[in-house]
XYZ file of C-alpha atoms in Angstrom:
485
model
C -72.592 -44.266 -10.165
C -70.562 -47.184 -8.886
C -68.385 -49.387 -10.995
C -70.761 -52.303 -10.513
C -73.554 -50.420 -12.271
C -71.367 -49.608 -15.260
C -72.336 -51.744 -18.204
C -70.117 -52.419 -21.150
C -72.813 -50.826 -23.285
C -72.428 -47.513 -21.454
C -68.650 -47.659 -21.575
C -68.569 -48.569 -25.260
C -71.069 -45.818 -26.135
C -69.002 -43.166 -24.384
C -65.706 -44.502 -25.652
C -67.027 -44.879 -29.210
C -65.088 -41.914 -30.708
C -61.881 -43.134 -29.071
C -62.439 -46.710 -30.293
C -63.274 -45.510 -33.809
C -60.020 -43.536 -33.999
C -57.988 -46.495 -32.716
C -59.586 -48.956 -35.160
C -59.278 -46.476 -38.031
C -55.572 -46.024 -37.216
C -54.923 -49.775 -37.324
C -56.921 -50.279 -40.524
C -55.192 -47.289 -42.173
C -51.820 -48.794 -41.351
C -52.777 -52.164 -42.858
C -54.548 -50.806 -45.934
C -51.582 -48.540 -46.596
C -49.557 -51.593 -47.592
C -51.701 -51.842 -50.748
C -53.153 -48.425 -51.443
C -51.863 -45.223 -49.845
C -54.637 -42.969 -51.143
C -57.469 -45.263 -50.047
C -55.840 -45.719 -46.666
C -55.672 -41.954 -46.162
C -59.333 -41.653 -47.156
C -60.142 -44.310 -44.583
C -58.439 -42.202 -41.893
C -60.597 -39.219 -42.872
C -63.708 -41.415 -42.670
C -62.563 -42.526 -39.214
C -62.361 -38.901 -38.036
C -65.832 -38.192 -39.452
C -67.138 -41.294 -37.666
C -65.600 -40.124 -34.397
C -67.267 -36.708 -34.816
C -70.659 -38.352 -35.392
C -70.146 -40.626 -32.368
C -69.169 -37.665 -30.173
C -72.315 -35.617 -30.860
C -74.800 -37.695 -28.768
C -72.478 -37.582 -25.755
C -72.874 -33.876 -25.203
C -75.455 -34.354 -22.477
C -75.280 -38.113 -22.009
C -72.084 -38.724 -20.063
C -71.537 -41.795 -17.904
C -70.682 -39.746 -14.837
C -68.335 -40.279 -11.932
C -66.741 -43.719 -11.704
C -64.325 -43.662 -8.777
C -62.673 -46.986 -9.636
C -62.738 -46.755 -13.428
C -59.867 -45.704 -15.628
C -62.028 -43.749 -18.069
C -64.097 -40.749 -17.009
C -66.368 -39.331 -19.698
C -67.585 -36.048 -18.268
C -68.208 -32.708 -19.968
C -64.524 -31.771 -19.861
C -63.675 -35.002 -21.682
C -66.345 -34.186 -24.274
C -65.012 -30.669 -24.948
C -61.439 -31.957 -24.907
C -62.407 -34.620 -27.427
C -64.019 -31.983 -29.647
C -60.833 -29.883 -29.524
C -58.710 -32.912 -30.412
C -60.984 -33.780 -33.336
C -60.871 -30.166 -34.557
C -57.048 -30.120 -34.590
C -56.845 -33.660 -35.981
C -59.380 -33.109 -38.752
C -57.917 -29.806 -39.962
C -54.359 -31.182 -39.884
C -55.407 -34.243 -41.895
C -57.093 -32.026 -44.497
C -53.958 -29.877 -44.748
C -51.403 -32.635 -45.063
C -51.979 -34.542 -48.402
C -50.736 -31.720 -50.645
C -47.617 -31.260 -48.518
C -46.889 -34.996 -48.276
C -47.439 -35.742 -51.965
C -45.227 -32.820 -53.024
C -42.385 -34.292 -50.955
C -43.112 -37.934 -51.842
C -43.818 -38.873 -48.246
C -46.207 -41.772 -47.472
C -49.781 -40.708 -46.776
C -51.079 -43.760 -44.932
C -48.380 -44.007 -42.282
C -48.712 -40.291 -41.527
C -52.480 -40.617 -41.150
C -52.126 -43.661 -38.892
C -49.557 -41.906 -36.687
C -51.672 -38.814 -36.213
C -54.711 -40.972 -35.370
C -52.685 -42.849 -32.731
C -51.478 -39.518 -31.343
C -55.113 -38.393 -31.071
C -55.988 -41.628 -29.245
C -53.238 -40.876 -26.739
C -54.529 -37.337 -26.228
C -58.063 -38.631 -25.742
C -56.840 -40.997 -23.017
C -55.263 -37.984 -21.288
C -58.443 -35.880 -21.245
C -60.975 -38.671 -20.533
C -59.582 -40.049 -17.323
C -59.132 -39.304 -13.652
C -56.402 -41.885 -13.204
C -52.697 -41.092 -13.373
C -51.897 -44.488 -14.912
C -54.093 -43.809 -17.940
C -52.760 -40.240 -18.191
C -49.257 -41.697 -18.440
C -50.335 -44.296 -21.010
C -51.976 -41.518 -23.039
C -48.894 -39.298 -22.845
C -46.618 -42.124 -23.977
C -48.964 -43.139 -26.832
C -49.006 -39.530 -27.964
C -45.260 -39.092 -27.493
C -44.164 -42.184 -29.446
C -46.320 -41.154 -32.401
C -45.034 -37.573 -32.094
C -41.361 -38.593 -32.163
C -41.896 -40.410 -35.461
C -43.983 -37.587 -36.944
C -41.301 -35.000 -36.076
C -38.739 -37.050 -38.049
C -41.210 -37.936 -40.811
C -39.352 -36.041 -43.541
C -36.514 -38.561 -43.302
C -34.489 -37.079 -46.177
C -34.188 -33.756 -44.313
C -31.482 -33.541 -41.656
C -33.441 -30.938 -39.696
C -36.453 -33.233 -39.478
C -34.359 -36.152 -38.224
C -32.684 -33.865 -35.699
C -36.107 -32.678 -34.511
C -37.279 -36.259 -34.014
C -34.156 -37.317 -32.114
C -34.151 -34.219 -29.934
C -37.849 -34.635 -29.172
C -37.305 -38.308 -28.309
C -34.382 -37.703 -25.944
C -35.937 -34.782 -24.090
C -39.386 -36.394 -24.125
C -37.922 -39.477 -22.461
C -36.477 -37.321 -19.692
C -39.862 -35.659 -19.185
C -41.542 -39.077 -19.067
C -39.092 -40.114 -16.349
C -40.095 -37.121 -14.231
C -43.777 -37.892 -14.766
C -43.406 -41.549 -13.826
C -41.247 -40.790 -10.784
C -43.715 -38.132 -9.656
C -46.646 -40.520 -9.995
C -44.796 -43.195 -8.026
C -44.030 -40.764 -5.184
C -47.599 -39.459 -5.160
C -48.788 -43.062 -4.881
C -46.328 -43.672 -2.050
C -47.677 -40.648 -0.201
C -51.421 -40.997 -0.806
C -51.834 -44.713 -1.547
C -53.633 -44.185 -4.842
C -53.203 -43.122 -8.455
C -56.880 -42.250 -8.757
C -57.345 -38.473 -8.734
C -60.721 -38.824 -6.946
C -59.045 -40.742 -4.130
C -56.127 -38.274 -4.029
C -58.635 -35.404 -3.894
C -60.076 -36.874 -0.683
C -56.687 -37.030 1.079
C -56.071 -34.256 3.613
C -52.551 -32.969 4.227
C -52.983 -33.013 8.029
C -53.756 -36.744 7.851
C -50.397 -37.603 6.276
C -47.288 -38.690 8.134
C -44.190 -36.472 7.681
C -42.635 -39.067 5.373
C -45.812 -39.355 3.269
C -46.049 -35.563 3.084
C -42.483 -35.399 1.742
C -43.352 -38.017 -0.886
C -46.365 -35.955 -1.956
C -44.440 -32.686 -2.243
C -41.553 -34.181 -4.218
C -44.006 -36.150 -6.359
C -46.002 -33.033 -7.214
C -42.783 -31.177 -8.069
C -41.749 -33.960 -10.475
C -45.211 -33.983 -12.065
C -45.034 -30.211 -12.576
C -41.671 -30.626 -14.338
C -43.077 -33.338 -16.630
C -46.163 -31.334 -17.562
C -44.130 -28.134 -17.978
C -42.126 -29.944 -20.643
C -45.262 -31.129 -22.431
C -46.827 -27.651 -22.557
C -43.422 -26.042 -23.342
C -43.361 -23.814 -20.269
C -40.158 -21.964 -19.342
C -37.544 -23.215 -18.356
C -38.458 -26.493 -20.088
C -39.225 -24.904 -23.458
C -35.787 -25.220 -25.083
C -36.825 -28.142 -27.292
C -39.763 -26.296 -28.861
C -38.122 -23.983 -31.462
C -35.840 -26.704 -32.857
C -38.552 -29.380 -32.975
C -41.155 -27.019 -34.413
C -38.812 -25.663 -37.087
C -37.414 -29.090 -38.027
C -40.682 -31.038 -38.160
C -42.844 -30.969 -41.321
C -45.296 -28.038 -41.345
C -48.515 -30.084 -40.804
C -46.836 -31.845 -37.884
C -45.797 -28.526 -36.350
C -49.381 -27.270 -36.665
C -50.631 -30.361 -34.853
C -47.981 -30.112 -32.110
C -48.852 -26.466 -31.486
C -52.596 -27.070 -31.180
C -53.932 -30.541 -30.418
C -51.002 -31.729 -28.310
C -51.038 -28.583 -26.210
C -54.816 -28.764 -25.649
C -54.611 -32.356 -24.406
C -51.719 -31.588 -22.042
C -53.469 -28.538 -20.549
C -56.707 -30.426 -19.845
C -54.794 -33.262 -18.149
C -52.839 -30.707 -16.085
C -56.100 -28.973 -15.147
C -57.533 -32.257 -13.833
C -54.365 -32.850 -11.807
C -54.198 -29.438 -10.111
C -57.937 -29.494 -9.340
C -57.425 -32.816 -7.577
C -54.551 -31.725 -5.343
C -56.067 -28.496 -4.014
C -56.369 -30.025 -0.532
C -52.684 -31.059 -0.638
C -51.524 -27.692 -1.927
C -49.799 -25.734 0.836
C -49.237 -22.847 -1.565
C -46.028 -24.182 -3.088
C -47.805 -25.632 -6.151
C -49.565 -22.325 -6.815
C -46.360 -20.346 -6.329
C -44.464 -22.666 -8.674
C -47.178 -22.366 -11.343
C -47.312 -18.578 -10.870
C -43.607 -18.173 -11.649
C -43.874 -20.658 -14.515
C -46.650 -18.532 -16.027
C -44.711 -15.274 -15.649
C -41.437 -16.656 -17.052
C -43.248 -18.393 -19.924
C -45.111 -15.257 -20.992
C -42.104 -12.939 -20.753
C -39.397 -15.164 -22.249
C -41.679 -16.570 -24.961
C -42.613 -13.115 -26.209
C -39.110 -11.614 -25.950
C -37.568 -14.555 -27.823
C -40.222 -14.350 -30.559
C -39.249 -10.706 -31.177
C -35.816 -11.744 -32.483
C -37.036 -14.348 -34.999
C -36.858 -13.875 -38.771
C -38.262 -17.332 -39.439
C -42.054 -17.335 -39.016
C -42.083 -21.014 -38.065
C -39.723 -20.332 -35.162
C -41.637 -17.158 -34.360
C -44.845 -19.186 -34.047
C -42.946 -21.716 -31.918
C -41.919 -19.024 -29.422
C -45.392 -17.555 -29.726
C -46.836 -20.921 -28.673
C -44.606 -20.771 -25.588
C -46.000 -17.333 -24.732
C -49.581 -18.559 -25.247
C -48.864 -21.466 -22.897
C -48.002 -18.807 -20.315
C -51.382 -17.114 -20.795
C -53.192 -20.446 -20.444
C -51.190 -21.173 -17.282
C -53.058 -18.284 -15.622
C -56.143 -20.518 -15.528
C -54.059 -23.383 -14.107
C -52.732 -21.078 -11.351
C -56.299 -20.165 -10.393
C -57.405 -23.815 -10.534
C -54.599 -24.780 -8.138
C -56.120 -22.367 -5.605
C -59.515 -24.004 -5.977
C -61.026 -21.059 -7.848
C -64.239 -21.909 -9.677
C -65.153 -20.671 -13.120
C -61.723 -21.085 -14.724
C -62.561 -24.069 -16.926
C -64.721 -22.300 -19.534
C -62.233 -19.402 -20.086
C -59.373 -21.900 -20.425
C -61.316 -23.978 -22.959
C -62.268 -20.861 -24.941
C -58.593 -19.896 -25.025
C -57.529 -23.357 -26.206
C -60.295 -23.331 -28.830
C -59.227 -19.878 -30.058
C -55.545 -20.785 -30.134
C -56.261 -23.956 -32.117
C -58.181 -22.105 -34.824
C -55.871 -19.123 -35.302
C -52.661 -21.166 -35.146
C -53.884 -23.767 -37.628
C -54.961 -20.930 -39.935
C -51.532 -19.296 -39.725
C -49.741 -22.582 -40.414
C -52.095 -23.249 -43.346
C -50.936 -19.984 -44.946
C -47.264 -20.879 -44.394
C -47.854 -24.322 -45.871
C -49.545 -22.799 -48.907
C -46.551 -20.585 -49.665
C -44.004 -23.407 -49.433
C -42.966 -25.009 -52.741
C -42.349 -28.741 -53.000
C -38.582 -28.578 -52.572
C -38.439 -26.447 -49.421
C -40.376 -24.591 -46.752
C -40.379 -20.812 -47.246
C -41.029 -19.424 -43.819
C -38.773 -16.358 -43.656
C -40.562 -13.084 -42.939
C -39.002 -11.608 -46.089
C -40.861 -14.126 -48.298
C -44.214 -12.457 -47.602
C -43.052 -9.022 -48.816
C -45.660 -7.656 -51.187
C -47.958 -10.635 -50.734
C -50.953 -8.297 -50.516
C -50.304 -7.261 -54.149
C -49.916 -10.808 -55.446
C -52.517 -12.680 -53.357
C -54.679 -10.145 -51.477
C -57.086 -12.776 -50.109
C -54.274 -14.876 -48.635
C -52.632 -11.764 -47.157
C -55.957 -10.718 -45.607
C -56.470 -14.155 -44.055
C -52.918 -14.255 -42.717
C -53.460 -10.793 -41.220
C -56.635 -11.947 -39.455
C -54.854 -14.930 -37.899
C -51.852 -12.866 -36.797
C -54.026 -10.104 -35.336
C -56.050 -12.728 -33.479
C -52.848 -14.256 -32.091
C -51.852 -10.765 -30.965
C -55.200 -10.417 -29.182
C -56.757 -7.686 -31.294
C -60.557 -7.168 -31.257
C -62.963 -8.318 -32.587
C -61.216 -11.650 -33.047
C -61.542 -14.662 -30.777
C -57.915 -14.173 -29.709
C -58.897 -10.929 -27.971
C -61.864 -12.431 -26.134
C -59.894 -15.540 -25.195
C -57.416 -13.343 -23.335
C -60.162 -11.056 -22.034
C -62.063 -13.839 -20.254
C -58.837 -15.293 -18.846
C -57.672 -11.932 -17.510
C -61.140 -11.072 -16.185
C -61.237 -14.334 -14.213
C -57.764 -13.630 -12.827
C -58.741 -10.090 -11.778
C -61.834 -11.434 -10.021
C -59.528 -13.854 -8.149
C -57.273 -10.923 -7.091
C -54.322 -11.988 -9.265
C -53.633 -8.420 -10.406
C -49.800 -8.720 -10.729
C -50.167 -11.766 -12.970
C -52.644 -9.918 -15.189
C -50.336 -6.882 -15.439
C -47.476 -9.122 -16.628
C -49.824 -10.810 -19.106
C -51.086 -7.502 -20.522
C -47.558 -6.083 -20.882
C -46.439 -9.310 -22.562
C -49.372 -9.076 -24.968
C -48.341 -5.535 -25.876
C -44.813 -6.781 -26.666
C -46.217 -9.581 -28.820
C -47.952 -7.094 -31.110
C -44.531 -6.076 -32.486
C -43.666 -9.484 -33.953
C -47.194 -10.309 -35.096
C -47.523 -7.003 -36.957
C -44.137 -7.324 -38.668
C -45.279 -9.832 -41.350
C -48.396 -7.687 -41.926
C -46.220 -4.649 -42.577
C -44.104 -6.722 -44.980
C -47.191 -7.910 -46.848
C -48.815 -4.488 -47.263
C -45.981 -1.943 -47.197
C -43.088 -3.659 -48.969
C -42.691 -4.047 -52.708
C -43.297 -7.529 -54.112
C -40.084 -9.510 -54.226
C -40.464 -11.431 -57.468
C -37.320 -13.445 -56.945
C -38.228 -14.473 -53.445
C -42.010 -14.819 -53.225
C -42.913 -18.229 -54.647
C -45.799 -18.821 -56.988
C -48.374 -20.978 -55.308
C -51.939 -22.133 -55.636
C -54.471 -22.968 -52.969
C -55.313 -26.665 -52.816
C -58.898 -27.625 -52.007
C -57.952 -28.901 -48.542
C -56.130 -25.677 -47.755
C -59.161 -23.645 -48.819
C -61.334 -25.698 -46.460
C -58.961 -25.230 -43.526
C -58.599 -21.491 -44.138
C -62.373 -21.078 -44.406
C -63.078 -23.013 -41.204
C -60.325 -21.188 -39.318
C -61.275 -17.660 -40.362
C -65.005 -18.252 -39.829
C -64.264 -19.686 -36.388
C -61.948 -16.811 -35.447
C -64.452 -14.139 -36.507
C -67.686 -15.857 -35.419
C -66.335 -16.725 -31.972
C -64.994 -13.180 -31.760
C -68.417 -11.702 -32.529
C -70.327 -13.990 -30.143
C -67.819 -14.847 -27.393
C -70.323 -14.832 -24.525
C -72.401 -17.534 -26.237
C -69.327 -19.699 -26.725
C -68.321 -19.250 -23.096
C -71.859 -20.081 -21.956
C -71.873 -23.176 -24.182
C -68.518 -24.332 -22.827
C -69.593 -23.566 -19.264
C -72.775 -25.607 -19.633
C -70.858 -28.467 -21.256
C -68.386 -28.872 -18.400
C -70.839 -28.245 -15.560
């Protein structure tokens, strides 16, 4: 479909969820001046409206628009659903935490809505300019959210560190896009996809190679791949718990889908160096992420390093995509879906156990939890075992489909590293479980807590998703495959 045939009606219908989130964010910010609670409720209504608006688009996408900024295909639809899942569950989790610490509700809700708008721009486009706008919209909101607990020095430090390092990453992204434009003459990924390496002059070819290298650095920072992961533990541990949960899930999903679109578009320009670079990134990220997580006594930092390791697993699909392998999109989306559910569930448990005056995230605080709150201990165990990749959870099948696709593409060494890394990860995921079931209750350490209604909802959605998707993984993969076809 050409741009001339695109009507504003079509564009508005497909962009409806994005527009609803943007309008809801603005209205939440304004209403928050008068009534914080009502403003937060308005943000929740905005998310529900975006979900309703997204449903009809499942099979009614606009299609290819070579000159348009927005591109609402199946991948954009699934990416939007993932963003709404992470956004909705984080919003439900946050009021109890924010009220207990006397932090404003409305501004938090508006910021997270703007961050979701930025992520949506990243996944629903084939144009590098809009990807950059989306990344910056997301980043600016994220810097503020990381420092949202302004009375805590660690939160302020997290925000400043995220801002400084995020600005450096943005510089690499922008420089890479400029060089890619200088080499290919376009920022449109469809146009770049049509460029052949043998048609480029030596100077243009150098621009393309350096530009792609800079883009890889920028995206590696956003997905927290080694060696650009050093900001992750400090930012994750310093930011408020609901913010950390959102960073670890929604932000990562948006960045991976944008990176997938990029590498699929430069297959013809890939002389093997992009694949080799991604291959080593995946190996280093899996190994270092898991080894560093082993040494953590703080579960928040452990989950931060764990998220680095999971980025390494997901990079396997990106490596295959850079070689032009087909069939990698559905396994990658299943993995992102699984990671979102089990990570949000784990953070919901940590948030539940934290009293108003502090966050209790040390491994020792869960000692004997199975005797005090057996249901919470059982749920936490399910999420941790799923993160470790144990059957029959969705975490196991997420890895299984990724590894199976890699084996079919003859990437055996990469799969061996991934399997060995997964074995190592079992040690730090099982440790809290052992503390919960085989250590005596520590009355002076384990806080008394109650489950808020929002937390119950998030835990129920997360555990049902983890188990249901684990019991019927092939149907989920088929659904995702049909959606992005």
